[in-house]
PDB file of C-alpha atoms and ligand atoms in Angstrom:
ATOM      1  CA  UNK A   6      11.889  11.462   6.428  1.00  0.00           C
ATOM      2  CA  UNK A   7      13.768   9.829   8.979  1.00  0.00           C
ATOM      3  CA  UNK A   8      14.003   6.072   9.815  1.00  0.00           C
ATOM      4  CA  UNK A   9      11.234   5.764  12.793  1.00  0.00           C
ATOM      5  CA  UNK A  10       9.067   7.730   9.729  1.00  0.00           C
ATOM      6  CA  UNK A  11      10.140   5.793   7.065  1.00  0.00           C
ATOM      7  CA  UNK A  12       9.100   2.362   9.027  1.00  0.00           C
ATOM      8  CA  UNK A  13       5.692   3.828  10.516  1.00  0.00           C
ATOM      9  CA  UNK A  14       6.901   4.017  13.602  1.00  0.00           C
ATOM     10  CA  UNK A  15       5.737   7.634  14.676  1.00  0.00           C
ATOM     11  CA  UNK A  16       3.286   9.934  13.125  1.00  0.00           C
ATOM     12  CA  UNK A  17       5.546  13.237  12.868  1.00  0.00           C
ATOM     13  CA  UNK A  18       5.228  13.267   9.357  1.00  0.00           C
ATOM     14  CA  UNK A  19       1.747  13.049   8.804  1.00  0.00           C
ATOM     15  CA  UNK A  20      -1.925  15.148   9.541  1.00  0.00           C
ATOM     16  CA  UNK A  21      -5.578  14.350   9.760  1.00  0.00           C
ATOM     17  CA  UNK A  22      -7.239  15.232   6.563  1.00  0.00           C
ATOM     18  CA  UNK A  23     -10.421  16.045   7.789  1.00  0.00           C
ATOM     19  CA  UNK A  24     -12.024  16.198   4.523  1.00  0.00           C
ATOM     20  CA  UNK A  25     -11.619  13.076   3.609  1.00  0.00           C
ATOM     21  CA  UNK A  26     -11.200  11.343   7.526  1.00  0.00           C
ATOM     22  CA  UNK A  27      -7.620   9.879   6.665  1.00  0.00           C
ATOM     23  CA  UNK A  28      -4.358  10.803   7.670  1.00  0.00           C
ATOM     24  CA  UNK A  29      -1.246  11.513   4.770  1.00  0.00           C
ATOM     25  CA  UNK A  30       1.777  13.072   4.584  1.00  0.00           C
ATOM     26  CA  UNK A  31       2.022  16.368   4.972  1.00  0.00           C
ATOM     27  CA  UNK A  32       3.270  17.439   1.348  1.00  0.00           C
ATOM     28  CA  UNK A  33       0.279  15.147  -0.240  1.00  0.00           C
ATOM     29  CA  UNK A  34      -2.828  16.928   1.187  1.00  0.00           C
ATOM     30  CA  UNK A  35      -2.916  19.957  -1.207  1.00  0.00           C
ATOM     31  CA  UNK A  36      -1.478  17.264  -4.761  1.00  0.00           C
ATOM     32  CA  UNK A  37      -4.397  15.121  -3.104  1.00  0.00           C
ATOM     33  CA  UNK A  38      -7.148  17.699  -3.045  1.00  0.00           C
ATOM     34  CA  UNK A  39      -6.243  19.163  -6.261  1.00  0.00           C
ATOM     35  CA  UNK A  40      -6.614  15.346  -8.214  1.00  0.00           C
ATOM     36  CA  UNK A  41      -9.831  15.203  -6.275  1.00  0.00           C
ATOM     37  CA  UNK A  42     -11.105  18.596  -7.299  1.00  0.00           C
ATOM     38  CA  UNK A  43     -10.562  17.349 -11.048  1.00  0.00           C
ATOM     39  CA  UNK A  44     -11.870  14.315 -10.421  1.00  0.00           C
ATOM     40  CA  UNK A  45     -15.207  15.769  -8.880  1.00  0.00           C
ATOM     41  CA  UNK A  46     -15.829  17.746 -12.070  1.00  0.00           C
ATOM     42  CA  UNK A  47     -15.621  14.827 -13.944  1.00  0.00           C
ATOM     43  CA  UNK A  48     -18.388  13.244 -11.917  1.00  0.00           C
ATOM     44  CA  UNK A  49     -15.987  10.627  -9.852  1.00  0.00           C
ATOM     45  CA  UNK A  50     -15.849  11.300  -5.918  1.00  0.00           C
ATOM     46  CA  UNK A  51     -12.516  10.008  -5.377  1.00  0.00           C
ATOM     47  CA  UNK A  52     -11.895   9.020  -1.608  1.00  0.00           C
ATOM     48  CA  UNK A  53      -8.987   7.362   0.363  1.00  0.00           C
ATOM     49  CA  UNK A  54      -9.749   4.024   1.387  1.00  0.00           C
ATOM     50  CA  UNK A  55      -6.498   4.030   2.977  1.00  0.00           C
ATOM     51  CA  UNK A  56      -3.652   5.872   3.939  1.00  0.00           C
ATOM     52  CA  UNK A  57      -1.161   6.265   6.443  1.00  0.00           C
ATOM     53  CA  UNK A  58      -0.812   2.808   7.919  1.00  0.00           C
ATOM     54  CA  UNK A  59       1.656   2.715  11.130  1.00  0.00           C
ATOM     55  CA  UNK A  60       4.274  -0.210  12.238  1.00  0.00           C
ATOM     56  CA  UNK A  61       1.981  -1.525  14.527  1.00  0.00           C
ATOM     57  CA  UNK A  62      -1.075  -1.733  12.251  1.00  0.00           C
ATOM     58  CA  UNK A  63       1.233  -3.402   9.479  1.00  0.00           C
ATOM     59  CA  UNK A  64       2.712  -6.082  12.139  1.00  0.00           C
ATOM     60  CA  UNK A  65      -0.762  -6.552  13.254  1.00  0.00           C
ATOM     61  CA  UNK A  66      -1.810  -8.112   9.552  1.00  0.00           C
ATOM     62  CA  UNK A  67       1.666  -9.929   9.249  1.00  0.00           C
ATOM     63  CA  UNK A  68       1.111 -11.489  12.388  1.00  0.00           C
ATOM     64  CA  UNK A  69      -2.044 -12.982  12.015  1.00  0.00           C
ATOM     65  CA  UNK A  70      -1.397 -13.537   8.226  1.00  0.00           C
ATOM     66  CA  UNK A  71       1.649 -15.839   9.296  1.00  0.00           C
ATOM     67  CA  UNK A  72      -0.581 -17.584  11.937  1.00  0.00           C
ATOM     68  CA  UNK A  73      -3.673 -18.074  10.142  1.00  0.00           C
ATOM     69  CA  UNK A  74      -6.082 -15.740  11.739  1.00  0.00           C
ATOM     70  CA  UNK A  75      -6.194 -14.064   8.381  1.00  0.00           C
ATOM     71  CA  UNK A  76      -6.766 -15.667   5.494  1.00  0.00           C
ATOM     72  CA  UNK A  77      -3.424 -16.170   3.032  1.00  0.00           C
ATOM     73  CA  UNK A  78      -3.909 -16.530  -0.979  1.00  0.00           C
ATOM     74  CA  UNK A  79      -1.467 -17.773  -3.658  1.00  0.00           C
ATOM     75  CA  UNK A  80      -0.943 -15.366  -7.178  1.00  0.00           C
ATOM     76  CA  UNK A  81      -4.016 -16.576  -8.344  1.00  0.00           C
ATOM     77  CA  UNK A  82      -6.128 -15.350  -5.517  1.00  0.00           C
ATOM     78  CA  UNK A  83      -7.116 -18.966  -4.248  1.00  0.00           C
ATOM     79  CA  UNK A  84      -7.069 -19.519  -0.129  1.00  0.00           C
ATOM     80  CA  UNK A  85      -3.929 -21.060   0.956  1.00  0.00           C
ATOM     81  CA  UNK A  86      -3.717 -23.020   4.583  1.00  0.00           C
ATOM     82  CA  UNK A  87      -1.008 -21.157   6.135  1.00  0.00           C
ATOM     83  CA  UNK A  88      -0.467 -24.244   8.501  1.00  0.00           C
ATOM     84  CA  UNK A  89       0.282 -26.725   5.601  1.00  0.00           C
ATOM     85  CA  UNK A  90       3.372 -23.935   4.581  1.00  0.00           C
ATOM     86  CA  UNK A  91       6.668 -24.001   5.575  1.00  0.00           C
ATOM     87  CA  UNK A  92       7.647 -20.890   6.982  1.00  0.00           C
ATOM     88  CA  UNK A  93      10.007 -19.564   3.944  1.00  0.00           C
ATOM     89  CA  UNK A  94       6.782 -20.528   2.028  1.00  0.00           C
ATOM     90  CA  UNK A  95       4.475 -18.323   4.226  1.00  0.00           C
ATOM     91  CA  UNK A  96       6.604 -15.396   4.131  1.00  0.00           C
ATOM     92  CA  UNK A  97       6.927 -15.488   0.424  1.00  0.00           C
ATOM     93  CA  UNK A  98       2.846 -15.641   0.404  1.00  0.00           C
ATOM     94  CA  UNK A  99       2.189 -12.933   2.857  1.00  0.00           C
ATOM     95  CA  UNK A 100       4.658 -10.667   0.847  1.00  0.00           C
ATOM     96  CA  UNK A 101       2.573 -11.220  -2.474  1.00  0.00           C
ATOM     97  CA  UNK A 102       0.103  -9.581  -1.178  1.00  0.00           C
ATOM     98  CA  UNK A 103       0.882  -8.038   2.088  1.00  0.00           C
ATOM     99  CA  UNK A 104       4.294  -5.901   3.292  1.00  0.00           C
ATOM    100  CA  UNK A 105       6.893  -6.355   5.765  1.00  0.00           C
ATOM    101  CA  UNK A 106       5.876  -4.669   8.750  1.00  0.00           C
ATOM    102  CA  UNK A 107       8.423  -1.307   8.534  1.00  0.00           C
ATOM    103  CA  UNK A 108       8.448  -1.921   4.484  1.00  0.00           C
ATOM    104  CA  UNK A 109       5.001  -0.674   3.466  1.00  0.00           C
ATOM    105  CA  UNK A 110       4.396   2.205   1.599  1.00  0.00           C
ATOM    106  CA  UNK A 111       1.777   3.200   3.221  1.00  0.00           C
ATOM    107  CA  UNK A 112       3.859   4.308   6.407  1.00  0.00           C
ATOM    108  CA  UNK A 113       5.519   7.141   4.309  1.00  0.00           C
ATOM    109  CA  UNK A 114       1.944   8.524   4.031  1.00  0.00           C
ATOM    110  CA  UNK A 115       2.392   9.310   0.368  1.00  0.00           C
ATOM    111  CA  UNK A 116       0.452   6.413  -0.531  1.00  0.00           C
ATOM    112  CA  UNK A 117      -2.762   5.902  -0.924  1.00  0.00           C
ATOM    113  CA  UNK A 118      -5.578   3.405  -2.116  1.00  0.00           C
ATOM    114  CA  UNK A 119      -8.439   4.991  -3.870  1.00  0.00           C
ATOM    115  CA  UNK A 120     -12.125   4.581  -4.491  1.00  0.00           C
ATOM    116  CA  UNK A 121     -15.093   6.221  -6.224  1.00  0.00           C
ATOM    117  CA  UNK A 122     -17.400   6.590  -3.983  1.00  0.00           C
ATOM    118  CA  UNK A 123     -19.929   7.611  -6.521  1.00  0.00           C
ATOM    119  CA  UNK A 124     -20.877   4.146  -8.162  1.00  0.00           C
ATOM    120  CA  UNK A 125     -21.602   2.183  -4.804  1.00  0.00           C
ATOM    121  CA  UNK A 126     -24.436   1.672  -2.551  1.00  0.00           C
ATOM    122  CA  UNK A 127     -24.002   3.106   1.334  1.00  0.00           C
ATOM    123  CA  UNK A 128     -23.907  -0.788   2.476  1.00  0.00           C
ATOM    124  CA  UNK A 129     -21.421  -1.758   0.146  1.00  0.00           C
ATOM    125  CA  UNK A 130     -18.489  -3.684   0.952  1.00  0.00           C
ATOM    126  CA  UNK A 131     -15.367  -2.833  -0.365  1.00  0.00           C
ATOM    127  CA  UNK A 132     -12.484  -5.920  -1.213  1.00  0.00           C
ATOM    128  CA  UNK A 133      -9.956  -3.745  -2.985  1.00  0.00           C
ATOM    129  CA  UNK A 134      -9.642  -6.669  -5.614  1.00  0.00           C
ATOM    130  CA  UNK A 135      -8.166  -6.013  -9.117  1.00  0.00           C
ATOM    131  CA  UNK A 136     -12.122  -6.737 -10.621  1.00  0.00           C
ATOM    132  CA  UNK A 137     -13.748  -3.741  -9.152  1.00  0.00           C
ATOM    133  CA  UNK A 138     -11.724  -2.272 -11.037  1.00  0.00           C
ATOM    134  CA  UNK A 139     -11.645  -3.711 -14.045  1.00  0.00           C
ATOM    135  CA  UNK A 140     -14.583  -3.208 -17.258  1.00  0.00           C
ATOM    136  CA  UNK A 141     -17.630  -4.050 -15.710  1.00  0.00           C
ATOM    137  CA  UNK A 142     -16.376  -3.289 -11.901  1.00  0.00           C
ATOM    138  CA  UNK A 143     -17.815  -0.555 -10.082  1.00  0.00           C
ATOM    139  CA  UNK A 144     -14.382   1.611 -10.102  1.00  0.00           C
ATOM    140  CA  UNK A 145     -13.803   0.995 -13.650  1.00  0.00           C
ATOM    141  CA  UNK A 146     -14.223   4.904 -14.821  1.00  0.00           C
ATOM    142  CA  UNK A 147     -12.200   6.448 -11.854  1.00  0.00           C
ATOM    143  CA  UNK A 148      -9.214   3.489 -12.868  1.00  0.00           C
ATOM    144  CA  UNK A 149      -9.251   4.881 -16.582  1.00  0.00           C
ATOM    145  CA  UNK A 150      -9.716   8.135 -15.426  1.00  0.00           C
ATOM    146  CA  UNK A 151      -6.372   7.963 -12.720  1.00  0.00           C
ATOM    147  CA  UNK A 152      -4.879   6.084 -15.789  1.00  0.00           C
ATOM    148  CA  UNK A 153      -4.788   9.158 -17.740  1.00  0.00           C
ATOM    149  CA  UNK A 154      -4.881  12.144 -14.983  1.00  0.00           C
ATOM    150  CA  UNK A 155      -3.053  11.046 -11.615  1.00  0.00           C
ATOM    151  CA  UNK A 156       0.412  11.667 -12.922  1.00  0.00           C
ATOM    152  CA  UNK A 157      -1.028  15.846 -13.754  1.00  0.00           C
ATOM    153  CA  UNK A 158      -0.681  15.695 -10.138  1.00  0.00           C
ATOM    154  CA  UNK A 159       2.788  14.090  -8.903  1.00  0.00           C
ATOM    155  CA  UNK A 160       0.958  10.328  -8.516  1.00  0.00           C
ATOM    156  CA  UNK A 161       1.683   7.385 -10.003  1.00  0.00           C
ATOM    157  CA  UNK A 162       0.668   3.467  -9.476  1.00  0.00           C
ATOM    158  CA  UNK A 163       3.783   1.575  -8.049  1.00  0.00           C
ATOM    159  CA  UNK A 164       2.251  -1.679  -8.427  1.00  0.00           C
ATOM    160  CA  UNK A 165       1.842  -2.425 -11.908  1.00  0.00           C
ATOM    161  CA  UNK A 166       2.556  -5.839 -11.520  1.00  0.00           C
ATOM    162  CA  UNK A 167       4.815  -5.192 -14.783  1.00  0.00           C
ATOM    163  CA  UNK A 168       7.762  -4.777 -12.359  1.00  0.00           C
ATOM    164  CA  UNK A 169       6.645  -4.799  -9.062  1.00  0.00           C
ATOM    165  CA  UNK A 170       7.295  -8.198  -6.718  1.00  0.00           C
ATOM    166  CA  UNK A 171       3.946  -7.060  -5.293  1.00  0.00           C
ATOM    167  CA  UNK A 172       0.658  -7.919  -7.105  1.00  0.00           C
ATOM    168  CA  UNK A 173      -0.901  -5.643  -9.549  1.00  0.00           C
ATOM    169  CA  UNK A 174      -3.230  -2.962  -6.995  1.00  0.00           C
ATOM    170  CA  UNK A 175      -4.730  -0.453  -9.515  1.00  0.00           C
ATOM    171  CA  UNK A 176      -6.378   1.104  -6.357  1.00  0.00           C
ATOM    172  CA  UNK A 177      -2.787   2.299  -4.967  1.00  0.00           C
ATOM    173  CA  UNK A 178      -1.075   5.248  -5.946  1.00  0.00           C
ATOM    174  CA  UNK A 179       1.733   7.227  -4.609  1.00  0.00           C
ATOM    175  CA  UNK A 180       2.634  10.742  -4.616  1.00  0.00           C
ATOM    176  CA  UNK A 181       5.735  10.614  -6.580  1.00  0.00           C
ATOM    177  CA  UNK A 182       8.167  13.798  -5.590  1.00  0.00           C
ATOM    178  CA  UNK A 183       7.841  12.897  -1.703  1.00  0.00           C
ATOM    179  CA  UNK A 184       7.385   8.618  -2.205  1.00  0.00           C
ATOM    180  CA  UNK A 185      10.680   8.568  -4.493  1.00  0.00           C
ATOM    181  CA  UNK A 186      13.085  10.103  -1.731  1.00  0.00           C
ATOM    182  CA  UNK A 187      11.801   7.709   0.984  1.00  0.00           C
ATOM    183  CA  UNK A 188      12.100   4.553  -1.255  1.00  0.00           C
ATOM    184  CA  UNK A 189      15.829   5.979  -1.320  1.00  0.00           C
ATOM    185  CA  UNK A 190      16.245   6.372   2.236  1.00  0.00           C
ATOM    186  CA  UNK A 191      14.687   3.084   3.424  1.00  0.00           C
ATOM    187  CA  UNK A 192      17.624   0.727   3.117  1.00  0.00           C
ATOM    188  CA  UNK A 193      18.406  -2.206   4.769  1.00  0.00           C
ATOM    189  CA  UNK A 194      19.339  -1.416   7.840  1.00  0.00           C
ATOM    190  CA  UNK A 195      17.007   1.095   8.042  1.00  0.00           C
ATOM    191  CA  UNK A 196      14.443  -2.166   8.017  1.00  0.00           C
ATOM    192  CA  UNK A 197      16.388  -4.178  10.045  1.00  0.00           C
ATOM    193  CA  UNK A 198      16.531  -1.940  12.660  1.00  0.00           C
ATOM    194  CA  UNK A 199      12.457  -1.467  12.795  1.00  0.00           C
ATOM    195  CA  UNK A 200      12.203  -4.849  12.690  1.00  0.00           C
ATOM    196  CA  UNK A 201      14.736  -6.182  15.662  1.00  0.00           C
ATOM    197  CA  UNK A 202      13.047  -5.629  18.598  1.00  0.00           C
ATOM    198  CA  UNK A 203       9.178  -6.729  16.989  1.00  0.00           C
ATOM    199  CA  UNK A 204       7.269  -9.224  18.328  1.00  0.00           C
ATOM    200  CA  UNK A 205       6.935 -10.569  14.997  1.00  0.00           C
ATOM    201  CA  UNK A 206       5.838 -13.752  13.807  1.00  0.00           C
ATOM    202  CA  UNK A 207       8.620 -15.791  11.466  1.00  0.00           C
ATOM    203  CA  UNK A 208      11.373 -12.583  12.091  1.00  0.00           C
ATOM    204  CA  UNK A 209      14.318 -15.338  12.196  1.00  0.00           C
ATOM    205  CA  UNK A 210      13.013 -16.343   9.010  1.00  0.00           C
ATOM    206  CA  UNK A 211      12.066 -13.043   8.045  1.00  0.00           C
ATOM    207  CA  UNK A 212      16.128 -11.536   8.606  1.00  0.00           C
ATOM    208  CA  UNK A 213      17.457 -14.548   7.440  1.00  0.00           C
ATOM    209  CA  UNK A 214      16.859 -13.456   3.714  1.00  0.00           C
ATOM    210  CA  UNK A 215      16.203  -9.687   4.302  1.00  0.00           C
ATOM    211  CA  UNK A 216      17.937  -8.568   1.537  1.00  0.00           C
ATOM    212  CA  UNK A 217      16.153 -10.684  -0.980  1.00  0.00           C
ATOM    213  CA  UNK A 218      13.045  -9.044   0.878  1.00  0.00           C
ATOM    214  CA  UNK A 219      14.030  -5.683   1.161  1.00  0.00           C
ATOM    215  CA  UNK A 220      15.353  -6.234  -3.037  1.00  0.00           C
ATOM    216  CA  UNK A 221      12.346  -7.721  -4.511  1.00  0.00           C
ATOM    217  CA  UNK A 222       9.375  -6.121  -1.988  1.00  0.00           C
ATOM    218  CA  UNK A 223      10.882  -2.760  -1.546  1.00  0.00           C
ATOM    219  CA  UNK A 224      12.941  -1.591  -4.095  1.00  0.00           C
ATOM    220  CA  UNK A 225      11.219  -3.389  -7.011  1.00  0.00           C
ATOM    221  CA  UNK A 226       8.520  -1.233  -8.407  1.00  0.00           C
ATOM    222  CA  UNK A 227       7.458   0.047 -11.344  1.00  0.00           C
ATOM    223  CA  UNK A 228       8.509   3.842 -11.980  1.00  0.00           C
ATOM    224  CA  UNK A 229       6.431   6.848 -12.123  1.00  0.00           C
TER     225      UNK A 229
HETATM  226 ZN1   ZN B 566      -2.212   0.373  -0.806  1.00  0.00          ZN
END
């Protein structure tokens, strides 16, 4: 991938699934259908929630994260007031849960967040929180059965929360033999480049520390 693919910033590197009404990278379609084939035999209709994500979409969510338009929680999952936060402190909240516009995984298209669309009711509305996934939640069969299949087919879950800086997100997974080259090739400058000319809320403070950002947010994740 190359750096306007590796920050989101063009779609070159991606198709429509129509199938499944998302867009991923190229190489993940055919891993993708081949986990869901599996999966359907099993009795779990695993769907993509979400995949590719572009810059804009991702600076979109900072930007109203970092002004309040969205709400902000601490590690515990309580609401934060964004205003009452310095704005070191409201970058280091938005990145627990949230990435840098240019830093998320999701612009690579090799990541996605899965449900089972099996368990749910047609009106039901989807949080993406670690308890629907958990015993009891509505996704907690497809998490145990990813737990013990997804790897059979090149994915893995980069937030564990064991070493990840982000929160644990059992619904993400990344395709592994595509994901692991563009974690290599975003580097710092690769970031700081996408990020320069943004109309981005808190950048100063943003590429004041971006290498404590780009070290703990990016490159920190726990291995496939
Ligand atoms: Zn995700």
């Amino acid at each position: 991938m190359n750096a306007a693919e590796l920050t989101g910033r063009t779609r070159t590197h991606v198709v429509e699934v129509a199938e499944m009404a998302c867009v991923a990278h190229i190489h993940v379609v055919t891993p993708f259908l081949s986990l869901r084939r599996a999966a359907l035999r099993d009795g779990i209709d695993v769907r993509i929630a979400s995949g590719f994500r572009d810059f804009d979409r991702q600076l979109k969510i900072w930007n109203e994260k970092f002004s309040g338009a969205r709400p902000l929680y601490d590690a515990a999952g309580e609401r934060l007031d964004a205003a009452a936060l310095a704005p070191a402190a409201r970058v280091e909240a938005i990145l627990r849960w949230s990435a840098l516009p240019g830093a998320s995984r999701h612009h690579w298209g090799t990541d996605v967040d899965l449900i089972d669309r099996n368990p749910i009711a047609a009106g039901y509305r989807l949080r993406l929180t670690a308890d629907e996934f958990a015993a009891g939640g509505p996704f907690e069969r497809l998490a145990a059965w990813l737990d013990r299949r997804a790897a059979n087919f090149g994915f893995f879950r980069p937030f564990r929360g064991v070493l990840s800086g982000v929160q644990a997100e059992p619904w993400h997974y990344s395709f592994a033999p595509v994901a692991e080259n563009a974690l290599r090739s975003l580097d710092r400058a690769v970031l700081a480049e996408a990020l320069a000319p943004a109309p981005m809320l808190g950048k100063d403070e943003v590429l004041a520390r971006l290498d404590e950002w780009h070290a703990r947010y990016v490159l920190r994740v726990d291995p496939p």
